[in-house]
PDB file of C-alpha atoms in Angstrom:
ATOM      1  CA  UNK A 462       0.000   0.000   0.000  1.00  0.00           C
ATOM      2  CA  UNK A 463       1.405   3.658  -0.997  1.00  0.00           C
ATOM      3  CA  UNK A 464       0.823   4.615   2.917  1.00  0.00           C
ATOM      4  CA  UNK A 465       2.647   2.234   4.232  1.00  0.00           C
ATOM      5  CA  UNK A 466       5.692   2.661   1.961  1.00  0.00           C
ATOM      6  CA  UNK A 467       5.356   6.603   2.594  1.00  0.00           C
ATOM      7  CA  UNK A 468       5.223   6.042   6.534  1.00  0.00           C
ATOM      8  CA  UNK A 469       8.333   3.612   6.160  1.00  0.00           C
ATOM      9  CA  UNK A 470      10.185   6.280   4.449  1.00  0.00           C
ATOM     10  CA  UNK A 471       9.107   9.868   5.176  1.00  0.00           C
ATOM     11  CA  UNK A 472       9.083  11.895   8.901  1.00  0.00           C
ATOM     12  CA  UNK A 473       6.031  13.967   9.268  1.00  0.00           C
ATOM     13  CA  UNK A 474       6.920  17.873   7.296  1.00  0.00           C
ATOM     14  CA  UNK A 475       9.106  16.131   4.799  1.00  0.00           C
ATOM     15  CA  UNK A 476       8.599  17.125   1.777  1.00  0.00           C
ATOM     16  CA  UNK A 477       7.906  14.029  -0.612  1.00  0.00           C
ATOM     17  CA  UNK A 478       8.235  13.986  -3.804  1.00  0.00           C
ATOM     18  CA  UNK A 479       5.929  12.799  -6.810  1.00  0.00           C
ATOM     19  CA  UNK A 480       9.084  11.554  -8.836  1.00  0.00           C
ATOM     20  CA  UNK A 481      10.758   9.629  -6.201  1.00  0.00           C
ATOM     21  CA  UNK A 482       7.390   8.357  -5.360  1.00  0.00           C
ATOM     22  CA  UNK A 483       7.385   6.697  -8.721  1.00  0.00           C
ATOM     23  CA  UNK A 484       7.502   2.677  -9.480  1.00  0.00           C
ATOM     24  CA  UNK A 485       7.624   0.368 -11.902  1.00  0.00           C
ATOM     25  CA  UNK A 486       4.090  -0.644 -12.768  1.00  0.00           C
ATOM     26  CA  UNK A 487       2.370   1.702 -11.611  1.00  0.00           C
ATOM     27  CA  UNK A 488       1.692   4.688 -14.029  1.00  0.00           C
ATOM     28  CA  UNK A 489       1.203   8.224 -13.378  1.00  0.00           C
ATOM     29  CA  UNK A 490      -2.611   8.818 -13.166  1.00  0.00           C
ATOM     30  CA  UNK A 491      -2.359   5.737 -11.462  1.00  0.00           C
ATOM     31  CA  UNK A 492       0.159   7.392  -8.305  1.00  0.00           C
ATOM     32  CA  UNK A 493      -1.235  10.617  -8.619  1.00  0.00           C
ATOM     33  CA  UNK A 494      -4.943   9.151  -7.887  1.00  0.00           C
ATOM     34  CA  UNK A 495      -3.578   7.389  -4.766  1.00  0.00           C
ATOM     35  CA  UNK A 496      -2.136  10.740  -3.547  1.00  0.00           C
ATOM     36  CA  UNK A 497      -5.857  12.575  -4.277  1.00  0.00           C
ATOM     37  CA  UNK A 498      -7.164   9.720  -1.994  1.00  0.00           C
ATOM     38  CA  UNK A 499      -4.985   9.930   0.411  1.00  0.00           C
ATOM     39  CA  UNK A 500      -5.005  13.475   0.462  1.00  0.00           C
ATOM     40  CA  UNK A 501      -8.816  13.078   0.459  1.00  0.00           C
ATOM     41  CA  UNK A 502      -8.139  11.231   4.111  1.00  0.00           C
ATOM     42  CA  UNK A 503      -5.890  13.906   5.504  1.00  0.00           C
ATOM     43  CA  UNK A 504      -2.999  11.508   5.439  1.00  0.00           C
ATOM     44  CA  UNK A 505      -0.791  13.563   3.309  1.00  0.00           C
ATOM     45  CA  UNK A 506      -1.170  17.086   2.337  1.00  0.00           C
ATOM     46  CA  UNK A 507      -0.059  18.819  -0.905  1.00  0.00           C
ATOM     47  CA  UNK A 508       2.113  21.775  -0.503  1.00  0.00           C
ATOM     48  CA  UNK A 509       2.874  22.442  -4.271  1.00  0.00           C
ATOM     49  CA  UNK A 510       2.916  20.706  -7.665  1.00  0.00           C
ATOM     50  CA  UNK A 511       4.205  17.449  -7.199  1.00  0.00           C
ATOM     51  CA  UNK A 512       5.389  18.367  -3.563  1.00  0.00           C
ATOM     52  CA  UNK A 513       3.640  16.458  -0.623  1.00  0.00           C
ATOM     53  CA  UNK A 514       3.945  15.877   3.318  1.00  0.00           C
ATOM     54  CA  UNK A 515       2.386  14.143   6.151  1.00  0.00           C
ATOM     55  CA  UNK A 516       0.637  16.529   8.302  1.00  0.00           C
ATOM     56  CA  UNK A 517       2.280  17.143  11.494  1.00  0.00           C
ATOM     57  CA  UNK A 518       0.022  17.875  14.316  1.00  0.00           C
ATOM     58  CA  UNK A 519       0.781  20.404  17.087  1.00  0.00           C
ATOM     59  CA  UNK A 520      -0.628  20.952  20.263  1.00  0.00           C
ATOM     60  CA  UNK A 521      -2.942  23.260  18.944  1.00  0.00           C
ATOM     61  CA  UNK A 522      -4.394  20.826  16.797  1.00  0.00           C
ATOM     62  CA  UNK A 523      -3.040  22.762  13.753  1.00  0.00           C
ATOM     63  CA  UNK A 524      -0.749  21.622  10.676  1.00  0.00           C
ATOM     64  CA  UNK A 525       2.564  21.966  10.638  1.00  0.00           C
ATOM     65  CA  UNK A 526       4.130  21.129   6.660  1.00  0.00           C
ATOM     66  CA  UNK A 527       8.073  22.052   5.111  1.00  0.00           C
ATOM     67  CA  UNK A 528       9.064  25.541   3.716  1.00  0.00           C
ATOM     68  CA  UNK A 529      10.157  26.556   0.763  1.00  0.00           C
ATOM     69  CA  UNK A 530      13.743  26.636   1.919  1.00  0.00           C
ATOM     70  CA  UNK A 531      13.482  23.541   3.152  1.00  0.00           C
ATOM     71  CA  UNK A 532      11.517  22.026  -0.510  1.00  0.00           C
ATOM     72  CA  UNK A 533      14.560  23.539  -2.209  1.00  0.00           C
ATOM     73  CA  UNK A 534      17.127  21.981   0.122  1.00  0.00           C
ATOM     74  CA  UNK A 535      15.735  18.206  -0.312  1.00  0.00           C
ATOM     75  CA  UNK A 536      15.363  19.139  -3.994  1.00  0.00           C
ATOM     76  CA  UNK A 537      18.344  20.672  -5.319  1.00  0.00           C
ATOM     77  CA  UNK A 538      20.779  20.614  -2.573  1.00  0.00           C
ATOM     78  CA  UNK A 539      20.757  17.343  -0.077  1.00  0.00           C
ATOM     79  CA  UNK A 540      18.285  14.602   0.990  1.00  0.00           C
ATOM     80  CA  UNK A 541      19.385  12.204   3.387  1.00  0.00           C
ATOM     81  CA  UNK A 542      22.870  10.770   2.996  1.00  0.00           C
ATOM     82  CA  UNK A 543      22.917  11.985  -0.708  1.00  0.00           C
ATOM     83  CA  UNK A 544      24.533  15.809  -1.889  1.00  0.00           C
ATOM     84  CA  UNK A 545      23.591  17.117  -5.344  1.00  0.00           C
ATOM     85  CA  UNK A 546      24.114  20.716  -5.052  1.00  0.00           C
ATOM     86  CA  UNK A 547      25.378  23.723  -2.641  1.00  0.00           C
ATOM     87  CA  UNK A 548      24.108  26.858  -2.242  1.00  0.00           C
ATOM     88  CA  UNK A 549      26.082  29.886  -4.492  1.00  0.00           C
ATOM     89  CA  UNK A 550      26.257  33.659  -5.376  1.00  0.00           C
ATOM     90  CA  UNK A 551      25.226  35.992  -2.769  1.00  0.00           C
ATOM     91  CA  UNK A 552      23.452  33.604  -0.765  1.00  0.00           C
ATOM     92  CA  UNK A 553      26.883  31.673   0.230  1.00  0.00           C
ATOM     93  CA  UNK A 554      28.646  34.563   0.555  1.00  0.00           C
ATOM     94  CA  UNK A 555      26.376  36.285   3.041  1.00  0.00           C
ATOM     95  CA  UNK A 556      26.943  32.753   4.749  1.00  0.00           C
ATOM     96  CA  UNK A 557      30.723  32.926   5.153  1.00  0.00           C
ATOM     97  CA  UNK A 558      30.595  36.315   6.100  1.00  0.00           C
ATOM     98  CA  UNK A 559      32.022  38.540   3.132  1.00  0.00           C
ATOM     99  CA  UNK A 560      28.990  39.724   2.335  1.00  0.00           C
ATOM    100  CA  UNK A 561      25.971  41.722   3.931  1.00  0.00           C
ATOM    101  CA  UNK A 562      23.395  41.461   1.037  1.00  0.00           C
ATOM    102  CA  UNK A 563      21.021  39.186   1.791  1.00  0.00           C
ATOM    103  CA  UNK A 564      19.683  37.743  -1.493  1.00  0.00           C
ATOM    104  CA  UNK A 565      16.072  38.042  -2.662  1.00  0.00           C
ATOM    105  CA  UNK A 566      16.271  35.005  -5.134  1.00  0.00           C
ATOM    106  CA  UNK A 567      18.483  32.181  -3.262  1.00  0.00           C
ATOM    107  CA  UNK A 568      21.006  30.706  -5.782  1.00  0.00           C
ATOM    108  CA  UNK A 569      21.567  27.309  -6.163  1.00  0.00           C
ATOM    109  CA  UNK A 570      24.283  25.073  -7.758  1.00  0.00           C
ATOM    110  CA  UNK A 571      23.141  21.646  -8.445  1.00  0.00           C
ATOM    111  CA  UNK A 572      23.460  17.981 -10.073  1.00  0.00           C
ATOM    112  CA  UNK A 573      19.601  18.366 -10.458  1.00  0.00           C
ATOM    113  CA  UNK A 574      18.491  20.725 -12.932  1.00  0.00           C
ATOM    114  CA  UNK A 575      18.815  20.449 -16.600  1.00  0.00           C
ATOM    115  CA  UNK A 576      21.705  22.222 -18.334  1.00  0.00           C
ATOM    116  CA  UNK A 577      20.273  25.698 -18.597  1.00  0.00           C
ATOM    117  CA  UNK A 578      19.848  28.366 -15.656  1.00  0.00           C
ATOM    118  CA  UNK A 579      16.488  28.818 -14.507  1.00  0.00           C
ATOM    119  CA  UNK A 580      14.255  30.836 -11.862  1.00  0.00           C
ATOM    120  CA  UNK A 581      12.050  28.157  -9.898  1.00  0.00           C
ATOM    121  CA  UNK A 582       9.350  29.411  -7.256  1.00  0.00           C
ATOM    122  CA  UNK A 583       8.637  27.234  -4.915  1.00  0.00           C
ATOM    123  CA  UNK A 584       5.898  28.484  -2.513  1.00  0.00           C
ATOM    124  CA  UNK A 585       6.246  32.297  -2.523  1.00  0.00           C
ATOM    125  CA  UNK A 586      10.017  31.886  -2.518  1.00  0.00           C
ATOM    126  CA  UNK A 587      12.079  32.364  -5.611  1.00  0.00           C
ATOM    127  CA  UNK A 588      15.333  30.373  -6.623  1.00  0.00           C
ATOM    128  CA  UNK A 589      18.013  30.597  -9.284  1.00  0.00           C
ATOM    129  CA  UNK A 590      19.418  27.180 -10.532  1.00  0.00           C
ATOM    130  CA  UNK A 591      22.248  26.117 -12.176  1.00  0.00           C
ATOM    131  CA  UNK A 592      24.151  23.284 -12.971  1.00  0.00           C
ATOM    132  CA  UNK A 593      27.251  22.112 -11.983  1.00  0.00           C
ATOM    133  CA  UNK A 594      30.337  22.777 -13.943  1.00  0.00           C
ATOM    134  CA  UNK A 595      31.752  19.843 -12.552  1.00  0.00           C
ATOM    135  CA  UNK A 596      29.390  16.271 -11.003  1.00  0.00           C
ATOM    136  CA  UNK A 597      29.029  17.392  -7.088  1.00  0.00           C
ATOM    137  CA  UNK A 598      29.443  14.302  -4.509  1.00  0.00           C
ATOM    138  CA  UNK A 599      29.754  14.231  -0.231  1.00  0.00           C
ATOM    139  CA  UNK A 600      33.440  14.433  -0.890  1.00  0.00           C
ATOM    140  CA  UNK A 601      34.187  17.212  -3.361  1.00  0.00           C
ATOM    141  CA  UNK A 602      30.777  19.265  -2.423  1.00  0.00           C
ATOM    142  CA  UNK A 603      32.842  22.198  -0.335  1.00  0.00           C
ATOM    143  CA  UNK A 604      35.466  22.477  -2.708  1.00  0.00           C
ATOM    144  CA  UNK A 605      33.217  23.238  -5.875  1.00  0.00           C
ATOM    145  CA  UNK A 606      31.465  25.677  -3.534  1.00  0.00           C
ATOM    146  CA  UNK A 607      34.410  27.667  -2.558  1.00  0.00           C
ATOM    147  CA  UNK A 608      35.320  27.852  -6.194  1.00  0.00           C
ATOM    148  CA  UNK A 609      32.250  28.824  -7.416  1.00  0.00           C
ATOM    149  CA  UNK A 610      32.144  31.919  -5.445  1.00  0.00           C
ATOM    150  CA  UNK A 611      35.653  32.757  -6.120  1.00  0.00           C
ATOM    151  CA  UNK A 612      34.799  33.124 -10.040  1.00  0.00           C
ATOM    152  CA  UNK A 613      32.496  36.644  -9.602  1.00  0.00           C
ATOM    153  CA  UNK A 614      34.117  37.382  -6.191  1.00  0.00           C
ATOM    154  CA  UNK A 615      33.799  41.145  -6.606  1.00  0.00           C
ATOM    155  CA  UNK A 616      30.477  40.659  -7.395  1.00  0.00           C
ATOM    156  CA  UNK A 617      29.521  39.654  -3.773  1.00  0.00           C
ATOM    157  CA  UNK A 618      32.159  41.182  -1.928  1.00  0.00           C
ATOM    158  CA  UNK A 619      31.432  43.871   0.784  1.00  0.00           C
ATOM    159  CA  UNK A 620      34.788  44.147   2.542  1.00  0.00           C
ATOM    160  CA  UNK A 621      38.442  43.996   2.113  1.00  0.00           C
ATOM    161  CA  UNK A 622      40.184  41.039   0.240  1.00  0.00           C
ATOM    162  CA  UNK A 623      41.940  40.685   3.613  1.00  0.00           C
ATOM    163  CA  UNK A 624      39.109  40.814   5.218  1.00  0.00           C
ATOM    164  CA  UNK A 625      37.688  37.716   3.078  1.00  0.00           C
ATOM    165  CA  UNK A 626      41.032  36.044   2.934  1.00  0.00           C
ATOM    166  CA  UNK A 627      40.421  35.499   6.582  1.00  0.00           C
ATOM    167  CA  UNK A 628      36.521  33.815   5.733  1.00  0.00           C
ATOM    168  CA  UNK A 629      37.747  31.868   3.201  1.00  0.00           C
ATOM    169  CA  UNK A 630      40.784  30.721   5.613  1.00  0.00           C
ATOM    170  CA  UNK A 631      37.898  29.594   8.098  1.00  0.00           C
ATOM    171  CA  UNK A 632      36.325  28.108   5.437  1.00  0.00           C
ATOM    172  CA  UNK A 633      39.162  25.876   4.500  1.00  0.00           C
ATOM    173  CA  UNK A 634      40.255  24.709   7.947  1.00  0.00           C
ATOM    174  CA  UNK A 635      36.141  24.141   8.948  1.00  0.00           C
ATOM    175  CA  UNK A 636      36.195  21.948   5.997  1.00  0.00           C
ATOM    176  CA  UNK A 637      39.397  20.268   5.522  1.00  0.00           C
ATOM    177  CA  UNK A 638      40.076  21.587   1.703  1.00  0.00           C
ATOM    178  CA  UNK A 639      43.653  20.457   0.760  1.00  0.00           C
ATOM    179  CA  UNK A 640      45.838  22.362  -2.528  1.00  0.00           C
ATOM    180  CA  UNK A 641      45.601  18.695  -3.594  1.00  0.00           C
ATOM    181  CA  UNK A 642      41.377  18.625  -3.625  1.00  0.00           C
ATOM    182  CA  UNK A 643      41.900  22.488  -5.261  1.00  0.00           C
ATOM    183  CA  UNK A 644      44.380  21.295  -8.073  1.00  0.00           C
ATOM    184  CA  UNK A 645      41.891  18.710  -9.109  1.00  0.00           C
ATOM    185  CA  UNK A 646      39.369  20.895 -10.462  1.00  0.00           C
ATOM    186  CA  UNK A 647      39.960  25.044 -10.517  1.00  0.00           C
ATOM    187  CA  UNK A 648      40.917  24.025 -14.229  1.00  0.00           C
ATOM    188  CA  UNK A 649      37.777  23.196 -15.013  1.00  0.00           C
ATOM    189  CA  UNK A 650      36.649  27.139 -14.135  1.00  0.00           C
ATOM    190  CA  UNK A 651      37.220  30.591 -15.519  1.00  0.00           C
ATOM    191  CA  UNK A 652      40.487  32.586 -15.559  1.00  0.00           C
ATOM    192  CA  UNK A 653      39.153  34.857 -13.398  1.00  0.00           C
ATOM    193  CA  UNK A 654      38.764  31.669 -10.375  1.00  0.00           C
ATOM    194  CA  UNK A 655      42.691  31.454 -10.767  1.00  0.00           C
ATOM    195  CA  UNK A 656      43.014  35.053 -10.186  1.00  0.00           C
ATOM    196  CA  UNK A 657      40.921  35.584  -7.222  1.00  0.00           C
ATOM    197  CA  UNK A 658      42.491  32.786  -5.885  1.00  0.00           C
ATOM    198  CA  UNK A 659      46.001  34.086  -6.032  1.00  0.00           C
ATOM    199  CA  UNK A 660      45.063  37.498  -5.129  1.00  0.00           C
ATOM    200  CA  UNK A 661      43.495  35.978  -1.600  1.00  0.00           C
ATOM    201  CA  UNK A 662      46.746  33.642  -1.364  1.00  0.00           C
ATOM    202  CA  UNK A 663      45.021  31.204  -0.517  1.00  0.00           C
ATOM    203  CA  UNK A 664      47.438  28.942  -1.649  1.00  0.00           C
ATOM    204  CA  UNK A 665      49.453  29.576   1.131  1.00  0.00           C
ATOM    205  CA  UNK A 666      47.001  28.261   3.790  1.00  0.00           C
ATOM    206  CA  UNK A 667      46.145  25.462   2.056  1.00  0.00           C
ATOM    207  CA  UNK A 668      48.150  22.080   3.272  1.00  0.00           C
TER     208      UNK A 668
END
């Protein structure tokens, strides 16, 4: 029964997802008449187009579902043990602290998306996607991220390139980034990566 493989997967305000919910044999209409039904019941709730959750109940008897922050996060980012994507642009770099603009559309880097940048609203929230340059994985995830930002720096930056030398320094030792994990892909990104990156000299904290 769908409820019983939901239940055996999902926590109550996860967001679950139509295509992960799909299985061999069973066609669309199919699933997405089992969902009505089951929304029918109150045992799931839809938050958006092919987004759903099982109601969580709080002591004031009233439903408590995910955000869009959270949607985009399981979506484009991480879900469970798996990491597809990191967050970029000025939403990162308000994150590390070289940066006091906080971002009205949240950008996104991510293994999920197709290969051209797009806006996506989820809820009333807006995010910018785009795809990785290079496949992101658990191991290389931080990396890529760092690099990423260091493309447009002056694009995000709000203080001093000492200043953010000393961020991305934290960065690096927080995360364990080695010259060796660096060397392995800054060739894969623009000139202007290699420059940043030597301006900062960050090669000299790296191990």
């Amino acid at each position: 029964m769908l409820y019983d493989y939901i239940k055996e997967r999902y926590k109550e305000a996860e967001p679950i997802f139509f295509s992960d919910l799909e299985r061999g044999g069973v066609t669309k209409s199919a699933l997405n008449q089992q969902l009505k039904k089951l929304c029918d019941k109150d045992l799931l709730q839809k938050y958006d187009t092919g987004v759903y959750f099982i109601p969580k109940k709080t002591l004031f008897k009233s439903t408590v579902g995910p955000n869009a922050d959270m949607v985009a996060r399981y979506r484009f980012i991480s879900k469970g043990d798996n990491v597809d994507g990191f967050y970029s642009g000025n939403s990162f770099a308000n994150q590390i602290g070289i940066s006091t603009q906080v971002p009205r559309v949240v950008e996104i880097v991510s293994n999920n998306t197709n290969s051209s940048d797009r806006e996506v609203r989820i809820g009333n929230r807006r995010f910018y996607v785009r795809r990785s340059i290079v496949p992101i994985t658990k191991e290389n995830v931080y990396v890529l991220q760092m690099l990423d930002l260091l493309k447009n720096l002056d694009a995000y930056l709000d203080y001093s390139y000492e200043e953010a030398r000393e961020k991305f320094s934290e960065f690096i030792t927080l995360h364990g980034i080695k010259r060796s994990d660096i060397d392995i892909y800054i060739r894969k990104y623009p000139m202007t990566t290699f420059k940043y990156y030597y301006e900062l000299e960050l090669d000299h904290i790296l191990a």
